[in-house]
Amino acid sequence: MKRLGPDDDPDRLYTVTGGRSRAADDLNLDLVTLIVSECDPAPGMQSEHARILSMCRHPMAVVEVSAELRMPVSVVRILLSDLLDSGKVTARHPRPVTAAHLPDTDLLKEVLDALHRL
């Protein structure tokens, strides 16, 4: 009989998040929000928090953190909210795209036509 590993245990995610199923409502962490560590991991810190701090020494997107930890994004958002609340990480939200920053539609059509002619 195969022994369950830490990734196979259904109770693991419940334990990792302390029983929470959602991050704080005021946090808006989308998949491309960049996370940056503001400190090094401390002794006695939850292992997932320590891994996030180590990984995010350089900016890393929420979705990349999720993939690296092999955990659902919803769980990673909860862990990140803990670190944000304590000031151990900062979040760099993407800038909203405005119509002024979008390329001209006519130019895009010309590029598409030129690509079709290749």
PDB file of C-alpha atoms in Angstrom:
ATOM      1  CA  MET A   1       0.000   0.000   0.000  1.00  0.00           C
ATOM      2  CA  LYS A   2       1.326   3.413  -1.004  1.00  0.00           C
ATOM      3  CA  ARG A   3       1.922   5.853   1.819  1.00  0.00           C
ATOM      4  CA  LEU A   4       0.465   9.321   1.268  1.00  0.00           C
ATOM      5  CA  GLY A   5       2.987  12.079   0.780  1.00  0.00           C
ATOM      6  CA  PRO A   6       2.564  15.674   1.975  1.00  0.00           C
ATOM      7  CA  ASP A   7       1.094  16.685  -1.413  1.00  0.00           C
ATOM      8  CA  ASP A   8      -1.438  13.825  -1.330  1.00  0.00           C
ATOM      9  CA  ASP A   9      -2.862  14.529   2.132  1.00  0.00           C
ATOM     10  CA  PRO A  10      -6.297  16.161   1.800  1.00  0.00           C
ATOM     11  CA  ASP A  11      -5.991  17.812   5.222  1.00  0.00           C
ATOM     12  CA  ARG A  12      -2.668  19.440   4.387  1.00  0.00           C
ATOM     13  CA  LEU A  13      -4.065  22.569   2.736  1.00  0.00           C
ATOM     14  CA  TYR A  14      -6.479  23.063   5.620  1.00  0.00           C
ATOM     15  CA  THR A  15      -3.549  22.900   8.028  1.00  0.00           C
ATOM     16  CA  VAL A  16      -1.300  25.150   5.924  1.00  0.00           C
ATOM     17  CA  THR A  17      -3.911  27.913   5.862  1.00  0.00           C
ATOM     18  CA  GLY A  18      -4.910  27.526   9.501  1.00  0.00           C
ATOM     19  CA  GLY A  19      -8.404  26.499   8.456  1.00  0.00           C
ATOM     20  CA  ARG A  20      -9.046  29.615   6.390  1.00  0.00           C
ATOM     21  CA  SER A  21     -10.609  29.269   2.972  1.00  0.00           C
ATOM     22  CA  ARG A  22     -10.187  32.846   1.764  1.00  0.00           C
ATOM     23  CA  ALA A  23      -7.631  35.626   1.950  1.00  0.00           C
ATOM     24  CA  ALA A  24      -8.558  39.009   3.361  1.00  0.00           C
ATOM     25  CA  ASP A  25     -11.255  40.629   1.214  1.00  0.00           C
ATOM     26  CA  ASP A  26      -9.410  43.922   0.863  1.00  0.00           C
ATOM     27  CA  LEU A  27      -6.442  42.271  -0.885  1.00  0.00           C
ATOM     28  CA  ASN A  28      -6.606  42.162  -4.633  1.00  0.00           C
ATOM     29  CA  LEU A  29      -3.925  39.671  -5.610  1.00  0.00           C
ATOM     30  CA  ASP A  30      -4.453  38.640  -9.189  1.00  0.00           C
ATOM     31  CA  LEU A  31      -2.334  36.055 -10.970  1.00  0.00           C
ATOM     32  CA  VAL A  32       0.192  38.551 -12.339  1.00  0.00           C
ATOM     33  CA  THR A  33       0.711  40.614  -9.184  1.00  0.00           C
ATOM     34  CA  LEU A  34       4.423  40.608  -8.416  1.00  0.00           C
ATOM     35  CA  ILE A  35       5.514  39.638  -4.900  1.00  0.00           C
ATOM     36  CA  VAL A  36       8.834  40.818  -3.450  1.00  0.00           C
ATOM     37  CA  SER A  37      10.397  39.725  -0.148  1.00  0.00           C
ATOM     38  CA  GLU A  38      11.236  42.466   2.315  1.00  0.00           C
ATOM     39  CA  CYS A  39      13.165  40.223   4.730  1.00  0.00           C
ATOM     40  CA  ASP A  40      14.810  36.834   5.061  1.00  0.00           C
ATOM     41  CA  PRO A  41      13.034  33.805   6.552  1.00  0.00           C
ATOM     42  CA  ALA A  42      13.203  33.653  10.337  1.00  0.00           C
ATOM     43  CA  PRO A  43      13.711  30.558  12.501  1.00  0.00           C
ATOM     44  CA  GLY A  44      10.426  29.002  13.563  1.00  0.00           C
ATOM     45  CA  MET A  45       8.509  30.494  10.653  1.00  0.00           C
ATOM     46  CA  GLN A  46       5.952  28.330   8.845  1.00  0.00           C
ATOM     47  CA  SER A  47       7.847  26.437   6.134  1.00  0.00           C
ATOM     48  CA  GLU A  48       5.624  27.687   3.298  1.00  0.00           C
ATOM     49  CA  HIS A  49       6.109  31.295   4.407  1.00  0.00           C
ATOM     50  CA  ALA A  50       9.868  30.732   4.538  1.00  0.00           C
ATOM     51  CA  ARG A  51       9.866  29.236   1.023  1.00  0.00           C
ATOM     52  CA  ILE A  52       7.899  32.192  -0.325  1.00  0.00           C
ATOM     53  CA  LEU A  53      10.355  34.662   1.227  1.00  0.00           C
ATOM     54  CA  SER A  54      13.283  32.752  -0.284  1.00  0.00           C
ATOM     55  CA  MET A  55      11.680  32.520  -3.730  1.00  0.00           C
ATOM     56  CA  CYS A  56      10.594  36.151  -3.893  1.00  0.00           C
ATOM     57  CA  ARG A  57      13.955  37.802  -3.344  1.00  0.00           C
ATOM     58  CA  HIS A  58      13.408  38.888  -6.943  1.00  0.00           C
ATOM     59  CA  PRO A  59       9.886  39.806  -8.076  1.00  0.00           C
ATOM     60  CA  MET A  60       7.749  36.750  -8.754  1.00  0.00           C
ATOM     61  CA  ALA A  61       4.128  36.573  -9.936  1.00  0.00           C
ATOM     62  CA  VAL A  62       1.486  34.999  -7.694  1.00  0.00           C
ATOM     63  CA  VAL A  63       0.893  32.285 -10.285  1.00  0.00           C
ATOM     64  CA  GLU A  64       4.628  31.457 -10.333  1.00  0.00           C
ATOM     65  CA  VAL A  65       4.688  31.168  -6.538  1.00  0.00           C
ATOM     66  CA  SER A  66       1.697  28.834  -6.763  1.00  0.00           C
ATOM     67  CA  ALA A  67       3.408  26.652  -9.362  1.00  0.00           C
ATOM     68  CA  GLU A  68       6.677  26.556  -7.438  1.00  0.00           C
ATOM     69  CA  LEU A  69       4.952  25.582  -4.186  1.00  0.00           C
ATOM     70  CA  ARG A  70       2.706  23.115  -6.062  1.00  0.00           C
ATOM     71  CA  MET A  71      -0.338  24.550  -4.281  1.00  0.00           C
ATOM     72  CA  PRO A  72      -3.592  26.060  -5.549  1.00  0.00           C
ATOM     73  CA  VAL A  73      -3.581  29.809  -6.121  1.00  0.00           C
ATOM     74  CA  SER A  74      -6.327  30.235  -3.515  1.00  0.00           C
ATOM     75  CA  VAL A  75      -4.074  28.725  -0.841  1.00  0.00           C
ATOM     76  CA  VAL A  76      -1.084  30.798  -1.957  1.00  0.00           C
ATOM     77  CA  ARG A  77      -3.179  33.979  -1.737  1.00  0.00           C
ATOM     78  CA  ILE A  78      -3.948  33.154   1.902  1.00  0.00           C
ATOM     79  CA  LEU A  79      -0.258  32.603   2.665  1.00  0.00           C
ATOM     80  CA  LEU A  80       0.664  35.809   0.853  1.00  0.00           C
ATOM     81  CA  SER A  81      -1.959  37.767   2.769  1.00  0.00           C
ATOM     82  CA  ASP A  82      -0.293  36.624   6.009  1.00  0.00           C
ATOM     83  CA  LEU A  83       3.066  37.871   4.762  1.00  0.00           C
ATOM     84  CA  LEU A  84       1.606  41.133   3.447  1.00  0.00           C
ATOM     85  CA  ASP A  85      -0.131  41.839   6.755  1.00  0.00           C
ATOM     86  CA  SER A  86       3.136  41.383   8.633  1.00  0.00           C
ATOM     87  CA  GLY A  87       5.118  43.511   6.150  1.00  0.00           C
ATOM     88  CA  LYS A  88       7.391  40.649   5.125  1.00  0.00           C
ATOM     89  CA  VAL A  89       6.500  40.993   1.429  1.00  0.00           C
ATOM     90  CA  THR A  90       5.172  43.738  -0.810  1.00  0.00           C
ATOM     91  CA  ALA A  91       2.849  43.381  -3.764  1.00  0.00           C
ATOM     92  CA  ARG A  92       3.347  45.233  -7.024  1.00  0.00           C
ATOM     93  CA  HIS A  93       0.029  45.309  -8.806  1.00  0.00           C
ATOM     94  CA  PRO A  94      -0.025  45.577 -12.603  1.00  0.00           C
ATOM     95  CA  ARG A  95      -0.947  48.940 -14.030  1.00  0.00           C
ATOM     96  CA  PRO A  96      -4.401  49.099 -15.555  1.00  0.00           C
ATOM     97  CA  VAL A  97      -4.378  49.347 -19.326  1.00  0.00           C
ATOM     98  CA  THR A  98      -6.030  52.434 -20.743  1.00  0.00           C
ATOM     99  CA  ALA A  99      -7.062  53.099 -24.316  1.00  0.00           C
ATOM    100  CA  ALA A 100      -4.190  55.589 -24.624  1.00  0.00           C
ATOM    101  CA  HIS A 101      -1.666  52.786 -24.060  1.00  0.00           C
ATOM    102  CA  LEU A 102      -3.131  50.405 -26.635  1.00  0.00           C
ATOM    103  CA  PRO A 103      -1.654  50.301 -30.141  1.00  0.00           C
ATOM    104  CA  ASP A 104      -3.638  51.772 -33.005  1.00  0.00           C
ATOM    105  CA  THR A 105      -6.158  49.300 -34.462  1.00  0.00           C
ATOM    106  CA  ASP A 106      -5.242  50.212 -38.057  1.00  0.00           C
ATOM    107  CA  LEU A 107      -1.587  49.480 -37.351  1.00  0.00           C
ATOM    108  CA  LEU A 108      -2.463  46.076 -35.897  1.00  0.00           C
ATOM    109  CA  LYS A 109      -4.526  45.254 -39.007  1.00  0.00           C
ATOM    110  CA  GLU A 110      -1.593  46.190 -41.242  1.00  0.00           C
ATOM    111  CA  VAL A 111       0.730  43.955 -39.226  1.00  0.00           C
ATOM    112  CA  LEU A 112      -1.753  41.081 -39.409  1.00  0.00           C
ATOM    113  CA  ASP A 113      -2.119  41.505 -43.189  1.00  0.00           C
ATOM    114  CA  ALA A 114       1.660  41.534 -43.609  1.00  0.00           C
ATOM    115  CA  LEU A 115       1.961  38.360 -41.543  1.00  0.00           C
ATOM    116  CA  HIS A 116      -0.666  36.639 -43.703  1.00  0.00           C
ATOM    117  CA  ARG A 117       1.302  37.563 -46.838  1.00  0.00           C
ATOM    118  CA  LEU A 118       4.428  35.825 -45.525  1.00  0.00           C
TER     119      LEU A 118
END
